[in-house]
Amino acid sequence: IGLIDILNAVGIVPEGLIGYGVEELLCGYADASLTAEQVILAAYWTARTLEESNFEAGTMVDLGMSWSEVHKYCPKDIFPSRHLAEEHVTVSGPKSSVKSSVEKVKAENIFTAEVESHGYALHCHLMDAATESLRRNLEKIMVNPKPRSSRWISSSYVESEWNNPTAKLADACYFVHNLVSPILLHEALAHIPKNAVVIEISPYHLPQNVKGCETECLRLLERDIDPMTSILSCIGRLYTLGLNPDIEKLYPEVQFPVPKSTPMISPLIKWDHSKSWFVPRWDERLKSSEMIFDVSVESDESSEKYLVDHCVDGRFLYPACGYLVLAWKALAEMIHKNYETLPVVFEDVTIRRATMLPKTGEIVFSTKSDS
């Protein structure tokens, strides 16, 4: 809730909202369908209702297979409960049944990982024992339910059911349905447009399929990183991606005029001189009567690579016209013109000897002006 408040404070308003499981309560808060108090109370009563209900001991296990494959594999008492990615699903069911079935899957070298569900087989009909009690408790909290906006992409209803009356309101019926129905996160994430910026509110990683669909995925909280640093870094990255967070809202409002003792910010901004760079000076450039040209044919990407075709008597020689072009370029550089638009006339040209081109390294030509 606090993280959503921070994003709202700096003016980052989402165009889409996706959550799964009890996290959809936060979608309701970000969508302004639920208040912070309603979200906290709903989360509390969901947990308390589960604790007070009598369930058969259950468990949840992640499997590395597709949604269609897991439906064929599951026996009658095991249910596909979460579709997280193309090859990442979760099954829920009685602990003994799931354990025996997982052993068969492991024998086929299929990925398996037990989910920490605290003994509950969530998102399947085994949660039916808690539905009536949970509905009564949530109805006391969500007295005048508000409609879900189009920004809120449901992960507990298939798309064809989004217009059903039970799916339109952020009410007790919606969140009870969430508890006993499969989570279709993979289908919900498919609605994220290309080139979107996706902000993860929790420190848990999104499935890999989101990161490969031409989106920028940012995590507001990073594990093992100071929360303040992580949040401010994320807001900074949002700015580099074209958003315009109003970071002034993160600080107390400045009252003008400020006291005389207020330190200046300018001394805090300094040039980074840790690296040395060649800086051309205009005055030296005007006085210079010498130009240096480096020629290398070693790399296949070199613009002079074609010169290796100039072979005379088995020797790779720099073409005679090349000397004229170098002098031409040097003259144009000295008078600050493009040599291709500078007409010249060469007179009394003498080439004293040929220059061989080395296959490795480079050769340096120097042009000097007598004037």
mmCIF file of C-alpha atoms in Angstrom:
data_model
loop_
_atom_site.group_PDB
_atom_site.id
_atom_site.type_symbol
_atom_site.label_atom_id
_atom_site.label_comp_id
_atom_site.label_asym_id
_atom_site.label_seq_id
_atom_site.Cartn_x
_atom_site.Cartn_y
_atom_site.Cartn_z
ATOM 1 C CA ILE A 1 0.000 0.000 0.000
ATOM 2 C CA GLY A 2 2.814 2.374 0.877
ATOM 3 C CA LEU A 3 4.599 1.681 -2.410
ATOM 4 C CA ILE A 4 1.438 2.409 -4.373
ATOM 5 C CA ASP A 5 1.064 5.653 -2.413
ATOM 6 C CA ILE A 6 4.623 6.636 -3.386
ATOM 7 C CA LEU A 7 3.948 6.036 -7.083
ATOM 8 C CA ASN A 8 0.721 8.016 -6.865
ATOM 9 C CA ALA A 9 2.487 10.849 -5.041
ATOM 10 C CA VAL A 10 5.063 11.296 -7.816
ATOM 11 C CA GLY A 11 2.397 11.146 -10.504
ATOM 12 C CA ILE A 12 3.037 7.646 -11.887
ATOM 13 C CA VAL A 13 -0.479 6.544 -12.853
ATOM 14 C CA PRO A 14 -0.696 3.013 -14.304
ATOM 15 C CA GLU A 15 -2.661 2.267 -17.456
ATOM 16 C CA GLY A 16 -3.014 -1.385 -16.453
ATOM 17 C CA LEU A 17 -3.127 -3.384 -13.209
ATOM 18 C CA ILE A 18 -2.434 -7.094 -12.766
ATOM 19 C CA GLY A 19 -2.247 -9.120 -9.573
ATOM 20 C CA TYR A 20 -2.785 -12.739 -8.665
ATOM 21 C CA GLY A 21 -4.198 -14.402 -5.623
ATOM 22 C CA VAL A 22 -4.707 -12.162 -2.624
ATOM 23 C CA GLU A 23 -2.529 -9.564 -4.381
ATOM 24 C CA GLU A 24 -5.588 -8.569 -6.382
ATOM 25 C CA LEU A 25 -6.651 -6.685 -3.256
ATOM 26 C CA LEU A 26 -3.829 -4.260 -4.082
ATOM 27 C CA CYS A 27 -5.188 -3.930 -7.612
ATOM 28 C CA GLY A 28 -8.396 -2.764 -5.974
ATOM 29 C CA TYR A 29 -6.468 -0.163 -3.984
ATOM 30 C CA ALA A 30 -4.480 1.080 -6.995
ATOM 31 C CA ASP A 31 -7.733 1.179 -8.965
ATOM 32 C CA ALA A 32 -9.423 3.258 -6.217
ATOM 33 C CA SER A 33 -12.062 0.526 -5.913
ATOM 34 C CA LEU A 34 -10.953 -0.232 -2.353
ATOM 35 C CA THR A 35 -9.594 1.962 0.423
ATOM 36 C CA ALA A 36 -6.400 1.169 2.317
ATOM 37 C CA GLU A 37 -8.500 0.212 5.339
ATOM 38 C CA GLN A 38 -10.623 -2.167 3.277
ATOM 39 C CA VAL A 39 -7.535 -3.840 1.808
ATOM 40 C CA ILE A 40 -5.937 -4.363 5.221
ATOM 41 C CA LEU A 41 -9.146 -5.697 6.776
ATOM 42 C CA ALA A 42 -9.864 -7.947 3.785
ATOM 43 C CA ALA A 43 -6.353 -9.420 3.930
ATOM 44 C CA TYR A 44 -6.696 -9.973 7.673
ATOM 45 C CA TRP A 45 -10.070 -11.684 7.444
ATOM 46 C CA THR A 46 -8.953 -13.831 4.525
ATOM 47 C CA ALA A 47 -6.052 -15.175 6.584
ATOM 48 C CA ARG A 48 -8.144 -15.554 9.727
ATOM 49 C CA THR A 49 -10.948 -17.343 7.901
ATOM 50 C CA LEU A 50 -8.476 -19.850 6.473
ATOM 51 C CA GLU A 51 -7.049 -20.482 9.944
ATOM 52 C CA GLU A 52 -10.489 -21.048 11.466
ATOM 53 C CA SER A 53 -11.797 -23.336 8.704
ATOM 54 C CA ASN A 54 -11.390 -27.099 8.641
ATOM 55 C CA PHE A 55 -9.508 -28.234 5.554
ATOM 56 C CA GLU A 56 -8.020 -31.487 4.463
ATOM 57 C CA ALA A 57 -4.223 -31.161 4.616
ATOM 58 C CA GLY A 58 -3.220 -29.833 1.232
ATOM 59 C CA THR A 59 -0.212 -28.637 -0.695
ATOM 60 C CA MET A 60 0.796 -26.819 -3.881
ATOM 61 C CA VAL A 61 3.607 -27.742 -6.281
ATOM 62 C CA ASP A 62 5.067 -25.885 -9.270
ATOM 63 C CA LEU A 63 5.603 -27.972 -12.402
ATOM 64 C CA GLY A 64 7.573 -27.283 -15.552
ATOM 65 C CA MET A 65 4.882 -28.124 -18.076
ATOM 66 C CA SER A 66 2.221 -26.361 -20.115
ATOM 67 C CA TRP A 67 -1.357 -25.656 -19.022
ATOM 68 C CA SER A 68 -2.768 -28.168 -21.506
ATOM 69 C CA GLU A 69 -0.288 -30.861 -20.477
ATOM 70 C CA VAL A 70 -1.037 -30.513 -16.779
ATOM 71 C CA HIS A 71 -4.771 -30.978 -17.395
ATOM 72 C CA LYS A 72 -4.040 -34.313 -19.059
ATOM 73 C CA TYR A 73 -1.684 -35.343 -16.294
ATOM 74 C CA CYS A 74 -3.748 -34.428 -13.197
ATOM 75 C CA PRO A 75 -5.792 -37.185 -11.539
ATOM 76 C CA LYS A 76 -9.298 -36.343 -10.329
ATOM 77 C CA ASP A 77 -8.246 -35.082 -6.884
ATOM 78 C CA ILE A 78 -5.436 -32.784 -8.111
ATOM 79 C CA PHE A 79 -6.257 -29.458 -9.759
ATOM 80 C CA PRO A 80 -4.302 -27.002 -11.918
ATOM 81 C CA SER A 81 -4.376 -23.883 -9.741
ATOM 82 C CA ARG A 82 -1.960 -21.348 -11.256
ATOM 83 C CA HIS A 83 -0.901 -20.699 -14.846
ATOM 84 C CA LEU A 84 2.184 -18.538 -14.367
ATOM 85 C CA ALA A 85 4.012 -18.942 -17.683
ATOM 86 C CA GLU A 86 4.035 -21.012 -20.854
ATOM 87 C CA GLU A 87 5.916 -23.853 -19.151
ATOM 88 C CA HIS A 88 5.217 -22.993 -15.512
ATOM 89 C CA VAL A 89 2.055 -24.144 -13.746
ATOM 90 C CA THR A 90 1.015 -24.979 -10.197
ATOM 91 C CA VAL A 91 -1.166 -27.840 -9.011
ATOM 92 C CA SER A 92 -3.119 -28.009 -5.743
ATOM 93 C CA GLY A 93 -4.624 -30.958 -3.950
ATOM 94 C CA PRO A 94 -4.516 -33.281 -0.935
ATOM 95 C CA LYS A 95 -0.978 -33.640 0.347
ATOM 96 C CA SER A 96 -0.776 -37.410 -0.065
ATOM 97 C CA SER A 97 -2.154 -37.409 -3.608
ATOM 98 C CA VAL A 98 0.078 -34.569 -4.772
ATOM 99 C CA LYS A 99 3.155 -36.210 -3.265
ATOM 100 C CA SER A 100 2.633 -39.507 -5.093
ATOM 101 C CA SER A 101 1.876 -37.751 -8.376
ATOM 102 C CA VAL A 102 4.939 -35.505 -8.116
ATOM 103 C CA GLU A 103 7.166 -38.557 -7.728
ATOM 104 C CA LYS A 104 5.936 -39.797 -11.107
ATOM 105 C CA VAL A 105 6.649 -36.400 -12.660
ATOM 106 C CA LYS A 106 10.177 -36.323 -11.226
ATOM 107 C CA ALA A 107 10.837 -39.713 -12.788
ATOM 108 C CA GLU A 108 10.227 -38.072 -16.180
ATOM 109 C CA ASN A 109 12.826 -35.344 -15.399
ATOM 110 C CA ILE A 110 10.174 -32.610 -15.240
ATOM 111 C CA PHE A 111 10.869 -29.598 -13.020
ATOM 112 C CA THR A 112 9.024 -29.615 -9.674
ATOM 113 C CA ALA A 113 9.150 -27.241 -6.693
ATOM 114 C CA GLU A 114 6.938 -27.222 -3.616
ATOM 115 C CA VAL A 115 5.131 -23.946 -2.941
ATOM 116 C CA GLU A 116 5.092 -22.603 0.621
ATOM 117 C CA SER A 117 1.301 -22.604 1.018
ATOM 118 C CA HIS A 118 1.240 -23.380 4.771
ATOM 119 C CA GLY A 119 -0.768 -26.564 4.290
ATOM 120 C CA TYR A 120 -3.486 -25.020 2.103
ATOM 121 C CA ALA A 121 -4.419 -26.166 -1.403
ATOM 122 C CA LEU A 122 -5.371 -22.705 -2.647
ATOM 123 C CA HIS A 123 -7.252 -21.779 -5.816
ATOM 124 C CA CYS A 124 -9.249 -24.959 -6.130
ATOM 125 C CA HIS A 125 -12.545 -26.312 -4.797
ATOM 126 C CA LEU A 126 -10.803 -27.662 -1.659
ATOM 127 C CA MET A 127 -11.170 -24.103 -0.339
ATOM 128 C CA ASP A 128 -14.979 -24.331 -0.517
ATOM 129 C CA ALA A 129 -15.149 -24.893 3.241
ATOM 130 C CA ALA A 130 -14.110 -21.271 3.810
ATOM 131 C CA THR A 131 -16.199 -19.544 1.150
ATOM 132 C CA GLU A 132 -19.384 -18.791 3.106
ATOM 133 C CA SER A 133 -17.554 -17.509 6.166
ATOM 134 C CA LEU A 134 -15.203 -15.424 4.034
ATOM 135 C CA ARG A 135 -18.084 -13.967 2.032
ATOM 136 C CA ARG A 136 -19.869 -12.834 5.205
ATOM 137 C CA ASN A 137 -16.706 -11.235 6.600
ATOM 138 C CA LEU A 138 -15.858 -9.445 3.353
ATOM 139 C CA GLU A 139 -19.408 -8.178 2.873
ATOM 140 C CA LYS A 140 -19.095 -6.367 6.207
ATOM 141 C CA ILE A 141 -15.984 -4.607 4.885
ATOM 142 C CA MET A 142 -17.031 -3.931 1.285
ATOM 143 C CA VAL A 143 -20.423 -2.433 2.059
ATOM 144 C CA ASN A 144 -20.845 -0.316 -1.064
ATOM 145 C CA PRO A 145 -18.662 -2.072 -3.639
ATOM 146 C CA LYS A 146 -17.326 -0.058 -6.555
ATOM 147 C CA PRO A 147 -16.970 -1.317 -10.116
ATOM 148 C CA ARG A 148 -13.584 -2.468 -11.339
ATOM 149 C CA SER A 149 -12.193 -0.159 -14.012
ATOM 150 C CA SER A 150 -10.990 -1.383 -17.397
ATOM 151 C CA ARG A 151 -7.392 -0.892 -16.183
ATOM 152 C CA TRP A 152 -7.740 -3.834 -13.805
ATOM 153 C CA ILE A 153 -7.015 -7.013 -15.769
ATOM 154 C CA SER A 154 -8.515 -9.941 -13.888
ATOM 155 C CA SER A 155 -6.391 -13.042 -13.399
ATOM 156 C CA SER A 156 -9.104 -15.046 -11.642
ATOM 157 C CA TYR A 157 -11.677 -14.946 -14.459
ATOM 158 C CA VAL A 158 -11.161 -16.070 -18.040
ATOM 159 C CA GLU A 159 -11.490 -13.192 -20.486
ATOM 160 C CA SER A 160 -14.859 -14.413 -21.773
ATOM 161 C CA GLU A 161 -16.273 -13.947 -18.233
ATOM 162 C CA TRP A 162 -14.989 -10.421 -17.585
ATOM 163 C CA ASN A 163 -18.423 -8.953 -18.267
ATOM 164 C CA ASN A 164 -20.194 -11.312 -15.881
ATOM 165 C CA PRO A 165 -21.956 -9.500 -13.005
ATOM 166 C CA THR A 166 -19.734 -11.263 -10.431
ATOM 167 C CA ALA A 167 -16.599 -10.050 -12.220
ATOM 168 C CA LYS A 168 -17.533 -6.385 -12.588
ATOM 169 C CA LEU A 169 -17.423 -5.306 -8.942
ATOM 170 C CA ALA A 170 -14.576 -5.251 -6.422
ATOM 171 C CA ASP A 171 -16.760 -6.979 -3.862
ATOM 172 C CA ALA A 172 -16.897 -10.030 -1.623
ATOM 173 C CA CYS A 173 -18.047 -12.315 -4.455
ATOM 174 C CA TYR A 174 -15.047 -11.375 -6.586
ATOM 175 C CA PHE A 175 -12.458 -12.154 -3.912
ATOM 176 C CA VAL A 176 -14.182 -15.351 -2.770
ATOM 177 C CA HIS A 177 -14.120 -16.484 -6.392
ATOM 178 C CA ASN A 178 -10.423 -15.577 -6.421
ATOM 179 C CA LEU A 179 -9.755 -17.965 -3.534
ATOM 180 C CA VAL A 180 -11.342 -21.041 -5.133
ATOM 181 C CA SER A 181 -10.532 -20.447 -8.824
ATOM 182 C CA PRO A 182 -7.352 -21.056 -10.850
ATOM 183 C CA ILE A 183 -5.057 -18.055 -11.255
ATOM 184 C CA LEU A 184 -4.628 -17.281 -14.968
ATOM 185 C CA LEU A 185 -1.632 -14.977 -14.693
ATOM 186 C CA HIS A 186 -0.149 -16.054 -18.033
ATOM 187 C CA GLU A 187 -3.343 -15.072 -19.840
ATOM 188 C CA ALA A 188 -3.524 -11.744 -17.981
ATOM 189 C CA LEU A 189 0.084 -10.862 -18.801
ATOM 190 C CA ALA A 190 -0.627 -11.416 -22.485
ATOM 191 C CA HIS A 191 -2.637 -8.158 -22.362
ATOM 192 C CA ILE A 192 0.499 -6.096 -21.635
ATOM 193 C CA PRO A 193 1.206 -4.095 -24.811
ATOM 194 C CA LYS A 194 4.596 -4.045 -26.486
ATOM 195 C CA ASN A 195 7.067 -1.396 -25.309
ATOM 196 C CA ALA A 196 5.183 -1.022 -22.025
ATOM 197 C CA VAL A 197 6.939 -0.225 -18.748
ATOM 198 C CA VAL A 198 6.035 -2.863 -16.145
ATOM 199 C CA ILE A 199 6.594 -1.989 -12.485
ATOM 200 C CA GLU A 200 6.727 -4.851 -9.989
ATOM 201 C CA ILE A 201 5.418 -3.726 -6.622
ATOM 202 C CA SER A 202 6.786 -6.768 -4.772
ATOM 203 C CA PRO A 203 10.397 -8.040 -4.596
ATOM 204 C CA TYR A 204 9.343 -11.343 -6.164
ATOM 205 C CA HIS A 205 10.393 -11.912 -9.741
ATOM 206 C CA LEU A 206 7.836 -11.889 -12.524
ATOM 207 C CA PRO A 207 7.788 -14.987 -14.745
ATOM 208 C CA GLN A 208 10.432 -14.946 -17.465
ATOM 209 C CA ASN A 209 7.830 -14.754 -20.242
ATOM 210 C CA VAL A 210 7.033 -11.150 -19.242
ATOM 211 C CA LYS A 211 10.648 -10.082 -19.608
ATOM 212 C CA GLY A 212 10.795 -11.456 -23.112
ATOM 213 C CA CYS A 213 7.757 -9.696 -24.579
ATOM 214 C CA GLU A 214 9.356 -6.363 -25.537
ATOM 215 C CA THR A 215 8.640 -4.664 -22.218
ATOM 216 C CA GLU A 216 10.776 -2.844 -19.667
ATOM 217 C CA CYS A 217 10.376 -4.587 -16.298
ATOM 218 C CA LEU A 218 11.368 -2.601 -13.213
ATOM 219 C CA ARG A 219 11.246 -3.839 -9.647
ATOM 220 C CA LEU A 220 10.341 -1.210 -7.062
ATOM 221 C CA LEU A 221 11.984 -3.270 -4.313
ATOM 222 C CA GLU A 222 15.122 -5.331 -4.872
ATOM 223 C CA ARG A 223 16.120 -8.057 -2.461
ATOM 224 C CA ASP A 224 19.231 -7.391 -0.369
ATOM 225 C CA ILE A 225 19.187 -3.694 -1.335
ATOM 226 C CA ASP A 226 18.256 -0.843 0.991
ATOM 227 C CA PRO A 227 14.544 -0.121 0.287
ATOM 228 C CA MET A 228 15.065 3.643 0.019
ATOM 229 C CA THR A 229 17.893 3.170 -2.487
ATOM 230 C CA SER A 230 15.874 0.638 -4.463
ATOM 231 C CA ILE A 231 12.769 2.838 -4.687
ATOM 232 C CA LEU A 232 14.641 6.004 -5.664
ATOM 233 C CA SER A 233 16.690 4.092 -8.248
ATOM 234 C CA CYS A 234 13.496 2.721 -9.778
ATOM 235 C CA ILE A 235 11.958 6.199 -9.956
ATOM 236 C CA GLY A 236 15.129 7.437 -11.643
ATOM 237 C CA ARG A 237 14.923 4.667 -14.239
ATOM 238 C CA LEU A 238 11.298 5.580 -14.907
ATOM 239 C CA TYR A 239 12.522 9.049 -15.847
ATOM 240 C CA THR A 240 15.098 7.626 -18.266
ATOM 241 C CA LEU A 241 12.328 5.579 -19.895
ATOM 242 C CA GLY A 242 10.325 8.691 -20.738
ATOM 243 C CA LEU A 243 8.076 9.095 -17.703
ATOM 244 C CA ASN A 244 8.163 12.299 -15.679
ATOM 245 C CA PRO A 245 7.922 11.524 -11.945
ATOM 246 C CA ASP A 246 7.369 14.595 -9.792
ATOM 247 C CA ILE A 247 10.103 13.891 -7.239
ATOM 248 C CA GLU A 248 9.490 17.194 -5.443
ATOM 249 C CA LYS A 249 6.500 15.467 -3.829
ATOM 250 C CA LEU A 250 8.915 13.182 -1.947
ATOM 251 C CA TYR A 251 10.344 16.118 0.012
ATOM 252 C CA PRO A 252 8.876 18.814 2.257
ATOM 253 C CA GLU A 253 7.661 21.858 0.384
ATOM 254 C CA VAL A 254 10.269 24.610 0.230
ATOM 255 C CA GLN A 255 9.184 27.854 1.870
ATOM 256 C CA PHE A 256 10.598 30.938 0.150
ATOM 257 C CA PRO A 257 12.601 32.948 0.900
ATOM 258 C CA VAL A 258 14.927 30.331 2.379
ATOM 259 C CA PRO A 259 17.087 31.202 5.445
ATOM 260 C CA LYS A 260 20.551 32.623 4.846
ATOM 261 C CA SER A 261 22.071 29.534 6.458
ATOM 262 C CA THR A 262 20.622 27.251 3.785
ATOM 263 C CA PRO A 263 23.579 25.506 2.079
ATOM 264 C CA MET A 264 23.951 25.907 -1.671
ATOM 265 C CA ILE A 265 23.515 22.845 -3.845
ATOM 266 C CA SER A 266 26.055 23.924 -6.475
ATOM 267 C CA PRO A 267 29.159 22.810 -4.466
ATOM 268 C CA LEU A 268 27.724 19.289 -4.428
ATOM 269 C CA ILE A 269 27.838 19.094 -8.231
ATOM 270 C CA LYS A 270 31.377 18.448 -9.451
ATOM 271 C CA TRP A 271 33.038 17.405 -12.681
ATOM 272 C CA ASP A 272 34.293 13.841 -12.851
ATOM 273 C CA HIS A 273 37.984 14.079 -13.764
ATOM 274 C CA SER A 274 38.785 10.416 -13.124
ATOM 275 C CA LYS A 275 39.430 9.910 -16.864
ATOM 276 C CA SER A 276 41.630 11.918 -19.208
ATOM 277 C CA TRP A 277 40.332 12.910 -22.635
ATOM 278 C CA PHE A 278 42.003 14.584 -25.596
ATOM 279 C CA VAL A 279 40.480 18.032 -26.013
ATOM 280 C CA PRO A 280 41.182 19.847 -29.296
ATOM 281 C CA ARG A 281 41.912 23.547 -28.871
ATOM 282 C CA TRP A 282 40.765 25.946 -31.542
ATOM 283 C CA ASP A 283 43.821 28.204 -31.259
ATOM 284 C CA GLU A 284 46.240 25.309 -31.705
ATOM 285 C CA ARG A 285 44.166 24.037 -34.592
ATOM 286 C CA LEU A 286 44.459 27.363 -36.444
ATOM 287 C CA LYS A 287 48.226 27.555 -35.906
ATOM 288 C CA SER A 288 48.889 23.953 -36.888
ATOM 289 C CA SER A 289 50.584 23.407 -40.250
ATOM 290 C CA GLU A 290 50.770 19.621 -39.900
ATOM 291 C CA MET A 291 48.081 16.947 -40.323
ATOM 292 C CA ILE A 292 48.455 13.304 -39.330
ATOM 293 C CA PHE A 293 46.648 10.468 -41.138
ATOM 294 C CA ASP A 294 46.627 6.878 -39.856
ATOM 295 C CA VAL A 295 46.070 4.151 -42.459
ATOM 296 C CA SER A 296 45.388 0.527 -41.497
ATOM 297 C CA VAL A 297 44.201 -2.394 -43.639
ATOM 298 C CA GLU A 298 44.352 -4.970 -40.851
ATOM 299 C CA SER A 299 40.655 -5.039 -39.938
ATOM 300 C CA ASP A 300 38.003 -6.271 -42.343
ATOM 301 C CA GLU A 301 35.866 -3.342 -41.189
ATOM 302 C CA SER A 302 38.548 -0.760 -42.037
ATOM 303 C CA SER A 303 37.513 1.891 -44.557
ATOM 304 C CA GLU A 304 40.972 1.466 -46.186
ATOM 305 C CA LYS A 305 40.662 -2.312 -46.592
ATOM 306 C CA TYR A 306 40.204 -1.889 -50.356
ATOM 307 C CA LEU A 307 43.833 -0.710 -50.633
ATOM 308 C CA VAL A 308 45.100 -4.302 -50.392
ATOM 309 C CA ASP A 309 43.887 -4.729 -53.960
ATOM 310 C CA HIS A 310 46.534 -2.243 -55.107
ATOM 311 C CA CYS A 311 49.315 -4.773 -55.682
ATOM 312 C CA VAL A 312 52.327 -3.898 -57.880
ATOM 313 C CA ASP A 313 55.013 -6.532 -58.549
ATOM 314 C CA GLY A 314 53.727 -8.550 -55.598
ATOM 315 C CA ARG A 315 53.918 -5.617 -53.190
ATOM 316 C CA PHE A 316 50.979 -3.855 -51.541
ATOM 317 C CA LEU A 317 51.640 -0.183 -52.248
ATOM 318 C CA TYR A 318 49.845 2.947 -51.187
ATOM 319 C CA PRO A 319 48.372 4.428 -54.408
ATOM 320 C CA ALA A 320 50.066 7.516 -55.832
ATOM 321 C CA CYS A 321 46.736 9.339 -56.007
ATOM 322 C CA GLY A 322 46.361 8.680 -52.292
ATOM 323 C CA TYR A 323 49.129 11.165 -51.487
ATOM 324 C CA LEU A 324 47.291 13.820 -53.459
ATOM 325 C CA VAL A 325 44.049 13.098 -51.620
ATOM 326 C CA LEU A 326 45.823 13.398 -48.240
ATOM 327 C CA ALA A 327 47.250 16.780 -49.213
ATOM 328 C CA TRP A 328 43.822 17.815 -50.469
ATOM 329 C CA LYS A 329 42.159 16.809 -47.168
ATOM 330 C CA ALA A 330 44.850 18.585 -45.140
ATOM 331 C CA LEU A 331 44.360 21.821 -47.054
ATOM 332 C CA ALA A 332 40.568 21.634 -46.622
ATOM 333 C CA GLU A 333 40.963 20.968 -42.896
ATOM 334 C CA MET A 334 43.225 23.990 -42.435
ATOM 335 C CA ILE A 335 40.706 26.361 -44.034
ATOM 336 C CA HIS A 336 37.707 24.569 -42.453
ATOM 337 C CA LYS A 337 36.044 23.326 -45.624
ATOM 338 C CA ASN A 338 34.865 20.002 -46.962
ATOM 339 C CA TYR A 339 37.511 18.718 -49.337
ATOM 340 C CA GLU A 340 34.845 17.260 -51.653
ATOM 341 C CA THR A 341 33.556 20.779 -52.348
ATOM 342 C CA LEU A 342 36.989 22.426 -52.496
ATOM 343 C CA PRO A 343 38.462 22.518 -56.031
ATOM 344 C CA VAL A 344 42.267 22.278 -56.163
ATOM 345 C CA VAL A 345 45.024 22.223 -58.786
ATOM 346 C CA PHE A 346 48.225 20.216 -58.213
ATOM 347 C CA GLU A 347 51.448 21.484 -59.830
ATOM 348 C CA ASP A 348 55.067 20.325 -59.677
ATOM 349 C CA VAL A 349 54.189 17.081 -57.850
ATOM 350 C CA THR A 350 57.108 14.788 -57.037
ATOM 351 C CA ILE A 351 56.686 11.334 -55.497
ATOM 352 C CA ARG A 352 60.111 10.342 -54.168
ATOM 353 C CA ARG A 353 59.383 6.695 -53.336
ATOM 354 C CA ALA A 354 56.548 4.178 -52.916
ATOM 355 C CA THR A 355 55.121 3.280 -49.521
ATOM 356 C CA MET A 356 54.403 -0.371 -48.741
ATOM 357 C CA LEU A 357 51.262 -1.144 -46.718
ATOM 358 C CA PRO A 358 51.791 -3.477 -43.739
ATOM 359 C CA LYS A 359 49.246 -6.280 -43.291
ATOM 360 C CA THR A 360 49.239 -5.669 -39.542
ATOM 361 C CA GLY A 361 49.434 -2.444 -37.612
ATOM 362 C CA GLU A 362 49.114 0.948 -39.223
ATOM 363 C CA ILE A 363 51.152 3.408 -41.228
ATOM 364 C CA VAL A 364 51.217 7.119 -40.401
ATOM 365 C CA PHE A 365 51.321 9.869 -43.029
ATOM 366 C CA SER A 366 52.202 13.450 -42.114
ATOM 367 C CA THR A 367 51.377 16.464 -44.277
ATOM 368 C CA LYS A 368 53.077 19.814 -43.691
ATOM 369 C CA SER A 369 52.444 23.263 -45.090
ATOM 370 C CA ASP A 370 55.312 25.534 -46.119
ATOM 371 C CA SER A 371 53.214 28.668 -45.587
#
